[in-house]
mmCIF file of C-alpha atoms in Angstrom:
data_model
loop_
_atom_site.group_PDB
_atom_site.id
_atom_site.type_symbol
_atom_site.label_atom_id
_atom_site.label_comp_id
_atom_site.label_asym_id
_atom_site.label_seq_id
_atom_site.Cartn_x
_atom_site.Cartn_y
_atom_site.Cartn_z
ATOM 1 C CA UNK A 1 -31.778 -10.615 25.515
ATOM 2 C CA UNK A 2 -28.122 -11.357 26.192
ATOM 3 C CA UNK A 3 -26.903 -9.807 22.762
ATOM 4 C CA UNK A 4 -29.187 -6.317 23.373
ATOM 5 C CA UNK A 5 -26.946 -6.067 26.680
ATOM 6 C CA UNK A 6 -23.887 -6.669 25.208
ATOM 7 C CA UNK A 7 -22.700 -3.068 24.243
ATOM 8 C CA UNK A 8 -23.759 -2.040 27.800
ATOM 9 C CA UNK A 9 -21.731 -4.992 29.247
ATOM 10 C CA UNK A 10 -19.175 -3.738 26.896
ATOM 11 C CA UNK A 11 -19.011 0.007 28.067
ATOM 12 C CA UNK A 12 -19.208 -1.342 31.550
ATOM 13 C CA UNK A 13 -15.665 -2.682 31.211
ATOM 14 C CA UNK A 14 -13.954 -0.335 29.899
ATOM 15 C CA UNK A 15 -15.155 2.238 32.481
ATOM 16 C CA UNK A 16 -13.821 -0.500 35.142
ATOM 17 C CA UNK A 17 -10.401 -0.790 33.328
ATOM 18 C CA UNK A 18 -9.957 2.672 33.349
ATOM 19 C CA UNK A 19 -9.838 2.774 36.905
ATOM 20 C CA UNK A 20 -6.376 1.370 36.488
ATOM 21 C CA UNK A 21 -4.855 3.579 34.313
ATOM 22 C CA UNK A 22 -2.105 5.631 35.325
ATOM 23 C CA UNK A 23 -1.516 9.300 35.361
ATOM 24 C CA UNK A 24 -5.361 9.530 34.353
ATOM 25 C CA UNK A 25 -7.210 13.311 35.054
ATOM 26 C CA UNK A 26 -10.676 13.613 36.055
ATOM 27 C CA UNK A 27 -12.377 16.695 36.246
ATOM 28 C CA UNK A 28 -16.116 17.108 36.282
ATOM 29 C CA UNK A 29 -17.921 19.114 33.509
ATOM 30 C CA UNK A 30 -21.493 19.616 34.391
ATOM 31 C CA UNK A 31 -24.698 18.414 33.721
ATOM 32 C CA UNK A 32 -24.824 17.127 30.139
ATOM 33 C CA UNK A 33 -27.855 15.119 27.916
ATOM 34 C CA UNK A 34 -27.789 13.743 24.413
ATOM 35 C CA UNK A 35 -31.019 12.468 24.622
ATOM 36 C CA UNK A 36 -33.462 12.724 21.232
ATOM 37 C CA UNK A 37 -35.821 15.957 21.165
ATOM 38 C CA UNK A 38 -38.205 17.201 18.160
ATOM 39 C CA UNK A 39 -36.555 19.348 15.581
ATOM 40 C CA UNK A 40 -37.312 22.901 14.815
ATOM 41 C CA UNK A 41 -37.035 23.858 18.648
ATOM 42 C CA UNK A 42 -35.191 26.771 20.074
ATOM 43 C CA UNK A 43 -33.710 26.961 23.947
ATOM 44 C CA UNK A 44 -32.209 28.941 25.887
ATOM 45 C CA UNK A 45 -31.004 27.493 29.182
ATOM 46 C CA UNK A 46 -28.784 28.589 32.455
ATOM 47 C CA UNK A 47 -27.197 26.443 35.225
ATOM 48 C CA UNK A 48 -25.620 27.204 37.834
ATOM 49 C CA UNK A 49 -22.683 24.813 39.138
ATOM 50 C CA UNK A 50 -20.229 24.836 42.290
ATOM 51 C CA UNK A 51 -16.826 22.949 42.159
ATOM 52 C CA UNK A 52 -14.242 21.930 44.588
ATOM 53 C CA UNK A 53 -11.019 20.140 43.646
ATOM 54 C CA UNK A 54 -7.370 20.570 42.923
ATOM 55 C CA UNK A 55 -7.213 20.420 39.431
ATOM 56 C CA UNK A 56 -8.291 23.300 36.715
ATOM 57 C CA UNK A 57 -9.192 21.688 33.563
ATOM 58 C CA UNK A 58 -7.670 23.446 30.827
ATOM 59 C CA UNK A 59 -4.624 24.525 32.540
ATOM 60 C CA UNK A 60 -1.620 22.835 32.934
ATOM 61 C CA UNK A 61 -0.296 23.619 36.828
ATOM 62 C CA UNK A 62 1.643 21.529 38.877
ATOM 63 C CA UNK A 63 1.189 21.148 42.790
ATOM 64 C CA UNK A 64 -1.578 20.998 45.459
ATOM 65 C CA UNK A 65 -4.009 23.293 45.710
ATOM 66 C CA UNK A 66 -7.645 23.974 47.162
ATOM 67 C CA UNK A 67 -9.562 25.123 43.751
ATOM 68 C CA UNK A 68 -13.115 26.328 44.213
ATOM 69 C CA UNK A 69 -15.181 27.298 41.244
ATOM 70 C CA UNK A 70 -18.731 29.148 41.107
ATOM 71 C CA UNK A 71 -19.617 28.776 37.256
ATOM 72 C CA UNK A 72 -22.865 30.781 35.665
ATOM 73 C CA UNK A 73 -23.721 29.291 32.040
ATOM 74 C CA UNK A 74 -25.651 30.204 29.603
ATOM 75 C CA UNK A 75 -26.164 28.350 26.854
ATOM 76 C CA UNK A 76 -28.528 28.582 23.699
ATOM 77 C CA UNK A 77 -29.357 25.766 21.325
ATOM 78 C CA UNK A 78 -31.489 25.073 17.873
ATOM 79 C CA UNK A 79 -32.429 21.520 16.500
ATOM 80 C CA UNK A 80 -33.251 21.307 12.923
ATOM 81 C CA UNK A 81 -33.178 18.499 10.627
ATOM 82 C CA UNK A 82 -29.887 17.942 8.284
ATOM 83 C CA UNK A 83 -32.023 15.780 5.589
ATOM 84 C CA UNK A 84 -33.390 12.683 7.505
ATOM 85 C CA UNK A 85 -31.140 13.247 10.709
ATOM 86 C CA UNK A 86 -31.661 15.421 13.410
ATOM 87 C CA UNK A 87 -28.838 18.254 14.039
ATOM 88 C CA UNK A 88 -28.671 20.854 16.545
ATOM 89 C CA UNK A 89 -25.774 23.745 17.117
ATOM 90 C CA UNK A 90 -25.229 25.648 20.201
ATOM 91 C CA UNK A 91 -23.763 28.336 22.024
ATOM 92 C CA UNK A 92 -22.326 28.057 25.744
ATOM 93 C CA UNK A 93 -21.191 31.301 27.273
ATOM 94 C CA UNK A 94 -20.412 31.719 31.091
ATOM 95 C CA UNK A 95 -18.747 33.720 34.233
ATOM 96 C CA UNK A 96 -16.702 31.884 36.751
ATOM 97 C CA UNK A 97 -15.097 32.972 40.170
ATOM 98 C CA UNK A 98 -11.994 30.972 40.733
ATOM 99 C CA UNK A 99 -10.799 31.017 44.080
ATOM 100 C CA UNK A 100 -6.982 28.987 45.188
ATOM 101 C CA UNK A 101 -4.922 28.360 48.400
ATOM 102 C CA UNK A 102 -2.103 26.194 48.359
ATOM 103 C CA UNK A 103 1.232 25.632 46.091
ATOM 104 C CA UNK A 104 0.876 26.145 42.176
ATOM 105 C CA UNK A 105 3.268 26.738 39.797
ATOM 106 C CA UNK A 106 3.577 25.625 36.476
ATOM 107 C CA UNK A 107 7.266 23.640 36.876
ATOM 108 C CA UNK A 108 8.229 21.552 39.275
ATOM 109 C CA UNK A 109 10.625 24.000 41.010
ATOM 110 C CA UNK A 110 8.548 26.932 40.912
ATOM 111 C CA UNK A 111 5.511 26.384 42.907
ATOM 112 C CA UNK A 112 4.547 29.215 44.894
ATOM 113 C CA UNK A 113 1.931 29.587 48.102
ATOM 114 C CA UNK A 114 -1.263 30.946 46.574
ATOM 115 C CA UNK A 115 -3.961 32.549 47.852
ATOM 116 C CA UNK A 116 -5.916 34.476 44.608
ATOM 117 C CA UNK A 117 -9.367 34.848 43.371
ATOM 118 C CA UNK A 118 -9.827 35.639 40.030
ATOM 119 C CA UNK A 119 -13.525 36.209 37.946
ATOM 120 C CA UNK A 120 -14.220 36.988 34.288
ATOM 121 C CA UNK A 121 -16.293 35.546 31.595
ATOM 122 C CA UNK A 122 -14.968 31.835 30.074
ATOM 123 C CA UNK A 123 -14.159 31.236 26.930
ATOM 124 C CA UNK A 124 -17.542 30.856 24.436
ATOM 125 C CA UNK A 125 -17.786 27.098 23.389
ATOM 126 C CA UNK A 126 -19.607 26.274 19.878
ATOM 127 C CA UNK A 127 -20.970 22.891 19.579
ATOM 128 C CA UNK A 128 -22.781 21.152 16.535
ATOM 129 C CA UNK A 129 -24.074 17.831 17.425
ATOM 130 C CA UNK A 130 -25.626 15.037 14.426
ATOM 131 C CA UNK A 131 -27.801 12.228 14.663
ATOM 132 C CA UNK A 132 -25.886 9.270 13.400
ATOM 133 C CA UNK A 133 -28.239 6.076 14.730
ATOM 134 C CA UNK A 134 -31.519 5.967 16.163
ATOM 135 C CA UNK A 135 -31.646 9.877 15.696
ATOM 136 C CA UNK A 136 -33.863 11.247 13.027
ATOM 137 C CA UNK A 137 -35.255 13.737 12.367
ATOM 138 C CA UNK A 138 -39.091 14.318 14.067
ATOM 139 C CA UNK A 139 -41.348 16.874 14.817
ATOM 140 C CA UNK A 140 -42.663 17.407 18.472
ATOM 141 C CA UNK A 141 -46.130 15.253 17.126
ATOM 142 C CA UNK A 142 -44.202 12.064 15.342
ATOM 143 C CA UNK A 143 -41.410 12.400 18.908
ATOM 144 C CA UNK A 144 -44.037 11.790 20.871
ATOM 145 C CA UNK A 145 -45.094 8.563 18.901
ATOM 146 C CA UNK A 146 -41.757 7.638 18.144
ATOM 147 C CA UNK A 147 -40.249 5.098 20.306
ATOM 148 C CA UNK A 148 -36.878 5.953 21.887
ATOM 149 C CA UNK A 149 -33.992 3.241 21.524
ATOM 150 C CA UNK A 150 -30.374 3.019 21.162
ATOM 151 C CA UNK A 151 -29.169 6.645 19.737
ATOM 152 C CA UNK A 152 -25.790 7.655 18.574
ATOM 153 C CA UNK A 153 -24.423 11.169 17.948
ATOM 154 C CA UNK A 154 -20.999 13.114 16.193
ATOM 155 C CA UNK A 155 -20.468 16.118 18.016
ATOM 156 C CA UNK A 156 -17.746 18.540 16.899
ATOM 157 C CA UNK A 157 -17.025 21.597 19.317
ATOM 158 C CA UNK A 158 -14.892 24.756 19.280
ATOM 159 C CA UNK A 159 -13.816 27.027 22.036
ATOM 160 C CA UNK A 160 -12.678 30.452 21.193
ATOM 161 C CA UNK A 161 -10.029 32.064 23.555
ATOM 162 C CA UNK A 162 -12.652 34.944 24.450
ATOM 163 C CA UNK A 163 -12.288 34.723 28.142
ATOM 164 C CA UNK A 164 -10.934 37.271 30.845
ATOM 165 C CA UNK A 165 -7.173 35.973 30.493
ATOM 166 C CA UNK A 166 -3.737 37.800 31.876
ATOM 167 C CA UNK A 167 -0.442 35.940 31.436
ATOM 168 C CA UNK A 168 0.252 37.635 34.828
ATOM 169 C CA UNK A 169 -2.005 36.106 36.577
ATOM 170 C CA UNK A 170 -1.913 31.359 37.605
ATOM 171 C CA UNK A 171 -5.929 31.314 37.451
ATOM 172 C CA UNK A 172 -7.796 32.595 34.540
ATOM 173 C CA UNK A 173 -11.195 32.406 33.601
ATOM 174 C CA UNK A 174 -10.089 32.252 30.391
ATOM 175 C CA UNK A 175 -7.362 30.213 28.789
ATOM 176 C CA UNK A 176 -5.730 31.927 26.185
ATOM 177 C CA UNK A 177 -5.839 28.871 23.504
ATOM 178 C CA UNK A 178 -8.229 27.254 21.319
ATOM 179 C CA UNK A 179 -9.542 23.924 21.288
ATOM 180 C CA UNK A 180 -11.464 21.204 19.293
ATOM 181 C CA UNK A 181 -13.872 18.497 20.301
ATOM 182 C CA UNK A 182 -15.202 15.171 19.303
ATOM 183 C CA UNK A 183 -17.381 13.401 21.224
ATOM 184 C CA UNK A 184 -19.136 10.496 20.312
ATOM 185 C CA UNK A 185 -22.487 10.416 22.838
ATOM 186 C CA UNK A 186 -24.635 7.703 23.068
ATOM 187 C CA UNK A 187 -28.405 7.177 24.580
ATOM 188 C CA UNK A 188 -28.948 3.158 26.079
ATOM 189 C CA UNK A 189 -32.448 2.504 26.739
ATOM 190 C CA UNK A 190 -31.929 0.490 30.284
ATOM 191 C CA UNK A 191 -36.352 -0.431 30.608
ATOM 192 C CA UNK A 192 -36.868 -0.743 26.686
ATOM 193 C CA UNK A 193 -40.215 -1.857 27.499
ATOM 194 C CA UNK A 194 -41.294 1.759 29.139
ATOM 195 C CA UNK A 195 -38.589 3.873 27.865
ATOM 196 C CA UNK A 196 -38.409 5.838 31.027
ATOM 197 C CA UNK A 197 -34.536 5.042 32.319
ATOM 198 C CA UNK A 198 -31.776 5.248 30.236
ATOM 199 C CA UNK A 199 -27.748 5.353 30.117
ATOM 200 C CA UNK A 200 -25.756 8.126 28.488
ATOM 201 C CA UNK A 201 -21.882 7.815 27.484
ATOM 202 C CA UNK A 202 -20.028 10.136 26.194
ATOM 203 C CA UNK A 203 -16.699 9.230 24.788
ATOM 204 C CA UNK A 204 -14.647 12.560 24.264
ATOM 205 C CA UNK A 205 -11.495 13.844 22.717
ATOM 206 C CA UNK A 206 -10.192 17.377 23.336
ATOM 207 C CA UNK A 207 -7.499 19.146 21.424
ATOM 208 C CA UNK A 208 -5.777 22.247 22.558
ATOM 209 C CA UNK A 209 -3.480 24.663 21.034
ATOM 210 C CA UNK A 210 -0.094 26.368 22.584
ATOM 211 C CA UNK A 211 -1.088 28.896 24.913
ATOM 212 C CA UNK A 212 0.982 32.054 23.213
#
C-alpha cells in the first residue's frame, strides 16, 4: 500500500516546495484532461473561460495592472493508435477580449497609465500527445473493459504566431513569437478499487522565441 502512494506522496512535495520559490509566475490555463479514451475517435469541443489577474502569460510587461480576459476556444482533436500506444493530435484555435487599467510598460521606467481593450483571434496551438505507460491503444469496446491505472503521456506542442498582433499596441491577442511545449501529464488513480477519482499532473516546459 505504502509503495503504490509513494509517487503521489512524491508529487505532493514538490508542489509544497514550490510554494517557496522565488520570483515564481502563475497564471491559470484552463480546463485541461489527460485521461485515457478509445482510439479512432474524433471531437470537436468549445469552452468558454473568464480571467482576472495582473499578469498576461506570454507577454513580458512590467507593473500593476487589472487584466481581464473573456477567452472563446475551439479546439478539435483525433486519437488513433501509433502501433500499441494510443496518440492523439489537436488543434486549439480561439478569440479573446483583453481588457487593462493600471501601469504597464515593458521597462522599469516606462510604465504608463492604461486603460485599453483589445480583441482578435489567439495564436492557433498544435498539440500531439503519446501514450508512454498505462496508455495503449483500445477501442471504445476493450476501454470499457480495460481497467484504468497509473497513465503517463509525452506531449509536444507548437503555437504559431497567427494571432491579431500590432507592435503598437501593450495587449495583443496575439503574441508575435513562436513557441514549443513539453509536457509530461500524468493520470493517478486515487480509489483504484472503483476507478472513479483520480489525480492529474502536468509537468510543463514552454519555450518562446524573440518577439521581432
Amino acid at each position: 500500500m505504502f509503495r503504490r502512494c509513494m509517487p503521489v506522496h512524491r508529487c505532493a512535495v514538490l508542489l509544497f516546495l514550490s510554494c517557496f520559490a522565488s520570483g515564481a509566475l502563475a497564471q491559470g490555463v484552463g480546463p485541461q484532461t489527460s485521461f485515457l479514451t478509445p482510439v479512432g475517435l474524433h471531437s470537436l469541443t468549445t469552452v468558454s473561460m473568464q480571467s482576472d489577474s495582473n499578469f498576461r502569460f506570454g507577454q513580458t510587461l512590467i507593473g500593476q495592472a487589472d487584466i481581464e480576459t473573456s477567452s472563446w476556444l475551439l479546439n478539435y482533436a483525433y486519437r488513433f493508435a501509433a502501433g500499441e500506444r494510443f496518440a492523439q493530435l489537436s488543434v486549439l484555435a480561439g478569440y479573446q477580449d483583453i481588457g487593462a487599467s493600471g501601469d504597464l510598460g515593458l521597462e522599469p521606467d516606462q510604465l504608463v497609465p492604461v486603460a485599453v481593450g483589445r480583441a482578435g483571434v489567439t495564436d492557433p496551438l498544435l498539440t500531439f500527445r503519446l501514450g508512454l505507460l498505462g496508455a495503449p491503444a483500445l477501442s471504445p469496446a476493450e476501454w470499457l473493459l480495460a481497467e484504468k491505472g497509473f497513465q503517463l503521456y509525452l506531449e509536444v506542442g507548437a503555437r504559431l504566431p497567427w494571432g491579431d498582433y500590432s507592435s503598437e499596441r501593450l495587449l495583443n491577442p496575439g503574441f508575435n513569437r513562436h513557441s514549443l511545449s513539453l509536457a509530461l501529464p500524468m493520470v493517478i488513480p486515487i480509489d483504484r478499487a472503483r476507478q472513479k477519482t483520480f489525480l492529474e499532473i502536468r509537468p510543463e516546459t514552454v519555450w518562446f522565441s524573440d518577439n521581432n
